[in-house]
PDB file of N, CA and C in Angstrom:
ATOM      1  N   MET A   9     212.012  72.348  73.846  1.00 58.00           N
ATOM      2  CA  MET A   9     211.379  73.633  74.001  1.00 58.00           C
ATOM      3  C   MET A   9     212.272  74.513  74.852  1.00 58.00           C
ATOM      4  N   SER A  10     212.499  75.704  74.414  1.00 62.00           N
ATOM      5  CA  SER A  10     213.347  76.608  75.182  1.00 62.00           C
ATOM      6  C   SER A  10     212.497  77.669  75.862  1.00 62.00           C
ATOM      7  N   THR A  11     213.017  78.131  76.944  1.00 66.00           N
ATOM      8  CA  THR A  11     212.371  79.237  77.657  1.00 66.00           C
ATOM      9  C   THR A  11     213.391  80.334  77.829  1.00 66.00           C
ATOM     10  N   SER A  12     212.910  81.520  77.886  1.00 64.00           N
ATOM     11  CA  SER A  12     213.814  82.641  78.122  1.00 64.00           C
ATOM     12  C   SER A  12     213.244  83.491  79.242  1.00 64.00           C
ATOM     13  N   ALA A  13     214.129  83.888  80.099  1.00 66.00           N
ATOM     14  CA  ALA A  13     213.731  84.738  81.222  1.00 66.00           C
ATOM     15  C   ALA A  13     213.801  86.194  80.792  1.00 66.00           C
ATOM     16  N   ILE A  14     212.865  86.937  81.254  1.00 63.00           N
ATOM     17  CA  ILE A  14     212.878  88.372  81.000  1.00 63.00           C
ATOM     18  C   ILE A  14     213.672  89.024  82.118  1.00 63.00           C
ATOM     19  N   HIS A  15     214.684  89.784  81.750  1.00 61.00           N
ATOM     20  CA  HIS A  15     215.488  90.486  82.749  1.00 61.00           C
ATOM     21  C   HIS A  15     215.117  91.966  82.711  1.00 61.00           C
ATOM     22  N   LEU A  16     214.653  92.464  83.823  1.00 67.00           N
ATOM     23  CA  LEU A  16     214.276  93.868  83.931  1.00 67.00           C
ATOM     24  C   LEU A  16     215.171  94.552  84.953  1.00 67.00           C
ATOM     25  N   ASP A  17     215.823  95.616  84.542  1.00 77.00           N
ATOM     26  CA  ASP A  17     216.625  96.385  85.485  1.00 77.00           C
ATOM     27  C   ASP A  17     215.700  97.271  86.309  1.00 77.00           C
ATOM     28  N   PRO A  18     215.819  97.196  87.620  1.00 88.00           N
ATOM     29  CA  PRO A  18     214.938  98.004  88.480  1.00 88.00           C
ATOM     30  C   PRO A  18     215.415  99.449  88.581  1.00 88.00           C
ATOM     31  N   LEU A  19     215.069 100.260  87.602  1.00 96.00           N
ATOM     32  CA  LEU A  19     215.488 101.658  87.596  1.00 96.00           C
ATOM     33  C   LEU A  19     214.317 102.559  87.955  1.00 96.00           C
ATOM     34  N   ALA A  20     214.508 103.360  88.978  1.00 97.00           N
ATOM     35  CA  ALA A  20     213.464 104.293  89.419  1.00 97.00           C
ATOM     36  C   ALA A  20     213.394 105.473  88.457  1.00 97.00           C
ATOM     37  N   VAL A  21     212.176 105.939  88.230  1.00 98.00           N
ATOM     38  CA  VAL A  21     211.980 107.134  87.409  1.00 98.00           C
ATOM     39  C   VAL A  21     211.241 108.226  88.175  1.00 98.00           C
ATOM     40  N   ASP A  22     210.607 107.857  89.284  1.00 98.00           N
ATOM     41  CA  ASP A  22     209.898 108.856  90.086  1.00 98.00           C
ATOM     42  C   ASP A  22     209.779 108.363  91.523  1.00 98.00           C
ATOM     43  N   VAL A  23     209.704 109.313  92.428  1.00 98.00           N
ATOM     44  CA  VAL A  23     209.602 109.025  93.857  1.00 98.00           C
ATOM     45  C   VAL A  23     208.494 109.890  94.437  1.00 98.00           C
ATOM     46  N   THR A  24     207.654 109.304  95.255  1.00 97.00           N
ATOM     47  CA  THR A  24     206.680 110.065  96.032  1.00 97.00           C
ATOM     48  C   THR A  24     206.698 109.527  97.448  1.00 97.00           C
ATOM     49  N   LEU A  25     206.369 110.403  98.369  1.00 96.00           N
ATOM     50  CA  LEU A  25     206.321 110.018  99.773  1.00 96.00           C
ATOM     51  C   LEU A  25     205.004 110.452 100.377  1.00 96.00           C
ATOM     52  N   SER A  26     204.442 109.590 101.186  1.00 94.00           N
ATOM     53  CA  SER A  26     203.254 109.944 101.962  1.00 94.00           C
ATOM     54  C   SER A  26     203.710 110.094 103.412  1.00 94.00           C
ATOM     55  N   ASP A  27     202.789 110.294 104.313  1.00 92.00           N
ATOM     56  CA  ASP A  27     203.159 110.417 105.722  1.00 92.00           C
ATOM     57  C   ASP A  27     203.779 109.140 106.268  1.00 92.00           C
ATOM     58  N   HIS A  28     203.458 108.003 105.634  1.00 95.00           N
ATOM     59  CA  HIS A  28     203.898 106.724 106.185  1.00 95.00           C
ATOM     60  C   HIS A  28     204.633 105.822 105.205  1.00 95.00           C
ATOM     61  N   SER A  29     204.730 106.214 103.918  1.00 97.00           N
ATOM     62  CA  SER A  29     205.296 105.307 102.919  1.00 97.00           C
ATOM     63  C   SER A  29     206.182 106.018 101.903  1.00 97.00           C
ATOM     64  N   LEU A  30     207.125 105.238 101.387  1.00 98.00           N
ATOM     65  CA  LEU A  30     207.977 105.635 100.273  1.00 98.00           C
ATOM     66  C   LEU A  30     207.485 104.856  99.054  1.00 98.00           C
ATOM     67  N   HIS A  31     207.269 105.550  97.930  1.00 98.00           N
ATOM     68  CA  HIS A  31     206.753 104.920  96.715  1.00 98.00           C
ATOM     69  C   HIS A  31     207.711 105.216  95.564  1.00 98.00           C
ATOM     70  N   LEU A  32     208.143 104.177  94.874  1.00 98.00           N
ATOM     71  CA  LEU A  32     208.994 104.337  93.700  1.00 98.00           C
ATOM     72  C   LEU A  32     208.271 103.806  92.478  1.00 98.00           C
ATOM     73  N   ARG A  33     208.325 104.576  91.390  1.00 98.00           N
ATOM     74  CA  ARG A  33     207.815 104.107  90.095  1.00 98.00           C
ATOM     75  C   ARG A  33     209.032 103.743  89.261  1.00 98.00           C
ATOM     76  N   LEU A  34     209.030 102.533  88.716  1.00 97.00           N
ATOM     77  CA  LEU A  34     210.167 102.032  87.959  1.00 97.00           C
ATOM     78  C   LEU A  34     209.966 102.216  86.460  1.00 97.00           C
ATOM     79  N   ALA A  35     211.072 102.230  85.737  1.00 96.00           N
ATOM     80  CA  ALA A  35     211.039 102.445  84.291  1.00 96.00           C
ATOM     81  C   ALA A  35     210.240 101.373  83.563  1.00 96.00           C
ATOM     82  N   ASP A  36     210.165 100.172  84.120  1.00 94.00           N
ATOM     83  CA  ASP A  36     209.438  99.083  83.461  1.00 94.00           C
ATOM     84  C   ASP A  36     207.950  99.065  83.810  1.00 94.00           C
ATOM     85  N   GLY A  37     207.487 100.082  84.555  1.00 95.00           N
ATOM     86  CA  GLY A  37     206.076 100.193  84.886  1.00 95.00           C
ATOM     87  C   GLY A  37     205.697  99.705  86.267  1.00 95.00           C
ATOM     88  N   ARG A  38     206.588  98.983  86.924  1.00 94.00           N
ATOM     89  CA  ARG A  38     206.283  98.522  88.280  1.00 94.00           C
ATOM     90  C   ARG A  38     206.291  99.694  89.250  1.00 94.00           C
ATOM     91  N   GLU A  39     205.545  99.526  90.324  1.00 96.00           N
ATOM     92  CA  GLU A  39     205.542 100.483  91.430  1.00 96.00           C
ATOM     93  C   GLU A  39     205.790  99.700  92.704  1.00 96.00           C
ATOM     94  N   ILE A  40     206.700 100.201  93.528  1.00 95.00           N
ATOM     95  CA  ILE A  40     207.008  99.538  94.789  1.00 95.00           C
ATOM     96  C   ILE A  40     206.888 100.540  95.925  1.00 95.00           C
ATOM     97  N   SER A  41     206.514 100.038  97.077  1.00 95.00           N
ATOM     98  CA  SER A  41     206.345 100.887  98.262  1.00 95.00           C
ATOM     99  C   SER A  41     206.976 100.213  99.457  1.00 95.00           C
ATOM    100  N   ALA A  42     207.367 101.029 100.407  1.00 96.00           N
ATOM    101  CA  ALA A  42     207.915 100.533 101.664  1.00 96.00           C
ATOM    102  C   ALA A  42     207.519 101.505 102.767  1.00 96.00           C
ATOM    103  N   PRO A  43     207.325 100.992 103.968  1.00 97.00           N
ATOM    104  CA  PRO A  43     206.977 101.885 105.078  1.00 97.00           C
ATOM    105  C   PRO A  43     208.150 102.789 105.445  1.00 97.00           C
ATOM    106  N   LEU A  44     207.849 104.033 105.775  1.00 96.00           N
ATOM    107  CA  LEU A  44     208.904 104.958 106.204  1.00 96.00           C
ATOM    108  C   LEU A  44     209.573 104.494 107.488  1.00 96.00           C
ATOM    109  N   ALA A  45     208.900 103.651 108.253  1.00 97.00           N
ATOM    110  CA  ALA A  45     209.499 103.122 109.484  1.00 97.00           C
ATOM    111  C   ALA A  45     210.798 102.370 109.194  1.00 97.00           C
ATOM    112  N   TRP A  46     210.966 101.871 107.976  1.00 95.00           N
ATOM    113  CA  TRP A  46     212.214 101.202 107.594  1.00 95.00           C
ATOM    114  C   TRP A  46     213.360 102.190 107.430  1.00 95.00           C
ATOM    115  N   PHE A  47     213.036 103.473 107.305  1.00 97.00           N
ATOM    116  CA  PHE A  47     214.027 104.516 107.037  1.00 97.00           C
ATOM    117  C   PHE A  47     213.854 105.638 108.054  1.00 97.00           C
ATOM    118  N   PRO A  48     214.409 105.497 109.243  1.00 97.00           N
ATOM    119  CA  PRO A  48     214.187 106.476 110.313  1.00 97.00           C
ATOM    120  C   PRO A  48     214.512 107.921 109.923  1.00 97.00           C
ATOM    121  N   ARG A  49     215.532 108.120 109.109  1.00 97.00           N
ATOM    122  CA  ARG A  49     215.864 109.498 108.702  1.00 97.00           C
ATOM    123  C   ARG A  49     214.729 110.109 107.881  1.00 97.00           C
ATOM    124  N   LEU A  50     214.123 109.321 107.009  1.00 97.00           N
ATOM    125  CA  LEU A  50     212.988 109.823 106.230  1.00 97.00           C
ATOM    126  C   LEU A  50     211.763 110.006 107.106  1.00 97.00           C
ATOM    127  N   LEU A  51     211.554 109.085 108.014  1.00 97.00           N
ATOM    128  CA  LEU A  51     210.404 109.163 108.912  1.00 97.00           C
ATOM    129  C   LEU A  51     210.449 110.434 109.755  1.00 97.00           C
ATOM    130  N   ASP A  52     211.640 110.787 110.238  1.00 97.00           N
ATOM    131  CA  ASP A  52     211.804 111.948 111.115  1.00 97.00           C
ATOM    132  C   ASP A  52     212.011 113.262 110.357  1.00 97.00           C
ATOM    133  N   ALA A  53     212.123 113.192 109.044  1.00 97.00           N
ATOM    134  CA  ALA A  53     212.406 114.388 108.239  1.00 97.00           C
ATOM    135  C   ALA A  53     211.174 115.269 108.080  1.00 97.00           C
ATOM    136  N   THR A  54     211.427 116.527 107.786  1.00 96.00           N
ATOM    137  CA  THR A  54     210.334 117.447 107.460  1.00 96.00           C
ATOM    138  C   THR A  54     209.842 117.131 106.042  1.00 96.00           C
ATOM    139  N   PRO A  55     208.633 117.566 105.709  1.00 95.00           N
ATOM    140  CA  PRO A  55     208.160 117.362 104.335  1.00 95.00           C
ATOM    141  C   PRO A  55     209.115 117.957 103.289  1.00 95.00           C
ATOM    142  N   ALA A  56     209.675 119.110 103.574  1.00 96.00           N
ATOM    143  CA  ALA A  56     210.607 119.740 102.630  1.00 96.00           C
ATOM    144  C   ALA A  56     211.862 118.889 102.446  1.00 96.00           C
ATOM    145  N   GLN A  57     212.383 118.326 103.527  1.00 97.00           N
ATOM    146  CA  GLN A  57     213.557 117.458 103.424  1.00 97.00           C
ATOM    147  C   GLN A  57     213.233 116.188 102.642  1.00 97.00           C
ATOM    148  N   ARG A  58     212.060 115.631 102.853  1.00 97.00           N
ATOM    149  CA  ARG A  58     211.660 114.420 102.120  1.00 97.00           C
ATOM    150  C   ARG A  58     211.538 114.686 100.623  1.00 97.00           C
ATOM    151  N   GLU A  59     211.083 115.870 100.269  1.00 97.00           N
ATOM    152  CA  GLU A  59     210.891 116.201  98.857  1.00 97.00           C
ATOM    153  C   GLU A  59     212.189 116.572  98.149  1.00 97.00           C
ATOM    154  N   ASN A  60     213.258 116.783  98.895  1.00 98.00           N
ATOM    155  CA  ASN A  60     214.553 117.135  98.313  1.00 98.00           C
ATOM    156  C   ASN A  60     215.345 115.859  98.028  1.00 98.00           C
ATOM    157  N   TRP A  61     214.951 115.142  96.988  1.00 98.00           N
ATOM    158  CA  TRP A  61     215.608 113.897  96.605  1.00 98.00           C
ATOM    159  C   TRP A  61     216.120 114.014  95.179  1.00 98.00           C
ATOM    160  N   ARG A  62     217.018 113.089  94.823  1.00 98.00           N
ATOM    161  CA  ARG A  62     217.474 113.000  93.436  1.00 98.00           C
ATOM    162  C   ARG A  62     217.768 111.538  93.123  1.00 98.00           C
ATOM    163  N   LEU A  63     217.542 111.164  91.890  1.00 98.00           N
ATOM    164  CA  LEU A  63     217.876 109.813  91.453  1.00 98.00           C
ATOM    165  C   LEU A  63     219.381 109.718  91.293  1.00 98.00           C
ATOM    166  N   ILE A  64     219.940 108.578  91.656  1.00 98.00           N
ATOM    167  CA  ILE A  64     221.370 108.356  91.502  1.00 98.00           C
ATOM    168  C   ILE A  64     221.591 107.144  90.595  1.00 98.00           C
ATOM    169  N   GLY A  65     222.719 107.157  89.883  1.00 96.00           N
ATOM    170  CA  GLY A  65     223.059 106.028  89.021  1.00 96.00           C
ATOM    171  C   GLY A  65     222.018 105.721  87.972  1.00 96.00           C
ATOM    172  N   ASN A  66     221.461 106.748  87.354  1.00 95.00           N
ATOM    173  CA  ASN A  66     220.420 106.572  86.330  1.00 95.00           C
ATOM    174  C   ASN A  66     219.193 105.839  86.845  1.00 95.00           C
ATOM    175  N   GLY A  67     218.948 105.917  88.159  1.00 96.00           N
ATOM    176  CA  GLY A  67     217.738 105.325  88.722  1.00 96.00           C
ATOM    177  C   GLY A  67     217.958 104.084  89.567  1.00 96.00           C
ATOM    178  N   ILE A  68     219.224 103.701  89.796  1.00 97.00           N
ATOM    179  CA  ILE A  68     219.451 102.518  90.640  1.00 97.00           C
ATOM    180  C   ILE A  68     219.145 102.808  92.103  1.00 97.00           C
ATOM    181  N   GLY A  69     219.003 104.091  92.416  1.00 97.00           N
ATOM    182  CA  GLY A  69     218.682 104.463  93.784  1.00 97.00           C
ATOM    183  C   GLY A  69     218.221 105.900  93.885  1.00 97.00           C
ATOM    184  N   VAL A  70     217.900 106.269  95.118  1.00 98.00           N
ATOM    185  CA  VAL A  70     217.427 107.621  95.429  1.00 98.00           C
ATOM    186  C   VAL A  70     218.293 108.159  96.561  1.00 98.00           C
ATOM    187  N   HIS A  71     218.649 109.437  96.468  1.00 99.00           N
ATOM    188  CA  HIS A  71     219.487 110.077  97.486  1.00 99.00           C
ATOM    189  C   HIS A  71     218.789 111.327  98.015  1.00 99.00           C
ATOM    190  N   TRP A  72     218.826 111.497  99.329  1.00 98.00           N
ATOM    191  CA  TRP A  72     218.332 112.699 100.000  1.00 98.00           C
ATOM    192  C   TRP A  72     219.547 113.399 100.593  1.00 98.00           C
ATOM    193  N   PRO A  73     220.066 114.453  99.924  1.00 98.00           N
ATOM    194  CA  PRO A  73     221.310 115.089 100.357  1.00 98.00           C
ATOM    195  C   PRO A  73     221.256 115.707 101.752  1.00 98.00           C
ATOM    196  N   GLU A  74     220.143 116.320 102.112  1.00 97.00           N
ATOM    197  CA  GLU A  74     220.052 116.941 103.435  1.00 97.00           C
ATOM    198  C   GLU A  74     220.042 115.908 104.555  1.00 97.00           C
ATOM    199  N   LEU A  75     219.613 114.696 104.234  1.00 98.00           N
ATOM    200  CA  LEU A  75     219.466 113.656 105.254  1.00 98.00           C
ATOM    201  C   LEU A  75     220.585 112.623 105.207  1.00 98.00           C
ATOM    202  N   ASP A  76     221.447 112.695 104.186  1.00 97.00           N
ATOM    203  CA  ASP A  76     222.491 111.697 103.964  1.00 97.00           C
ATOM    204  C   ASP A  76     221.889 110.291 103.937  1.00 97.00           C
ATOM    205  N   GLU A  77     220.798 110.153 103.182  1.00 98.00           N
ATOM    206  CA  GLU A  77     220.073 108.875 103.079  1.00 98.00           C
ATOM    207  C   GLU A  77     220.059 108.417 101.631  1.00 98.00           C
ATOM    208  N   ASP A  78     220.341 107.131 101.427  1.00 98.00           N
ATOM    209  CA  ASP A  78     220.276 106.515 100.109  1.00 98.00           C
ATOM    210  C   ASP A  78     219.407 105.268 100.198  1.00 98.00           C
ATOM    211  N   VAL A  79     218.574 105.057  99.187  1.00 97.00           N
ATOM    212  CA  VAL A  79     217.750 103.857  99.104  1.00 97.00           C
ATOM    213  C   VAL A  79     217.938 103.278  97.708  1.00 97.00           C
ATOM    214  N   ALA A  80     218.337 102.005  97.637  1.00 95.00           N
ATOM    215  CA  ALA A  80     218.514 101.317  96.358  1.00 95.00           C
ATOM    216  C   ALA A  80     217.214 100.624  95.958  1.00 95.00           C
ATOM    217  N   THR A  81     216.831 100.773  94.699  1.00 95.00           N
ATOM    218  CA  THR A  81     215.604 100.127  94.228  1.00 95.00           C
ATOM    219  C   THR A  81     215.709  98.610  94.345  1.00 95.00           C
ATOM    220  N   GLU A  82     216.855  98.056  94.045  1.00 92.00           N
ATOM    221  CA  GLU A  82     217.052  96.610  94.127  1.00 92.00           C
ATOM    222  C   GLU A  82     216.848  96.098  95.554  1.00 92.00           C
ATOM    223  N   THR A  83     217.260  96.879  96.531  1.00 89.00           N
ATOM    224  CA  THR A  83     217.076  96.492  97.931  1.00 89.00           C
ATOM    225  C   THR A  83     215.594  96.398  98.269  1.00 89.00           C
ATOM    226  N   LEU A  84     214.810  97.361  97.824  1.00 91.00           N
ATOM    227  CA  LEU A  84     213.373  97.322  98.096  1.00 91.00           C
ATOM    228  C   LEU A  84     212.711  96.113  97.441  1.00 91.00           C
ATOM    229  N   LEU A  85     213.174  95.751  96.257  1.00 90.00           N
ATOM    230  CA  LEU A  85     212.603  94.592  95.572  1.00 90.00           C
ATOM    231  C   LEU A  85     213.012  93.273  96.233  1.00 90.00           C
ATOM    232  N   ALA A  86     214.169  93.253  96.874  1.00 87.00           N
ATOM    233  CA  ALA A  86     214.676  92.010  97.463  1.00 87.00           C
ATOM    234  C   ALA A  86     214.114  91.715  98.843  1.00 87.00           C
ATOM    235  N   VAL A  87     213.560  92.711  99.520  1.00 76.00           N
ATOM    236  CA  VAL A  87     213.053  92.523 100.881  1.00 76.00           C
ATOM    237  C   VAL A  87     211.844  91.607 100.846  1.00 76.00           C
ATOM    238  N   ARG A  88     211.859  90.618 101.731  1.00 64.00           N
ATOM    239  CA  ARG A  88     210.734  89.678 101.826  1.00 64.00           C
ATOM    240  C   ARG A  88     210.165  89.718 103.206  1.00 64.00           C
TER     241      ARG A  88
END
C-alpha cells in the first residue's frame, strides 16, 4: 500500500491586523495568526503604517515598507 503526502506551499493571499494580532490567509484556505508582540515594529506602528503592506515573492511573505519589516509565512507556520 502506498501513501502520498500532500505538499502545500504556504502562500499568503491576504493580511489583516488587529490591535494585538497579525492574521494571514493562505492560498490553500488555511488561516494563521501570531501576536503582534512577536513583531515590535508592527506593535509600535500606527494603524496607517500597519495597513501599508504588500505581499512579496508571490505570497511567501509580507513586507511593510515604512517599517522595514518582513514576515515569512513559512516562519509563522514553523513556530511551535
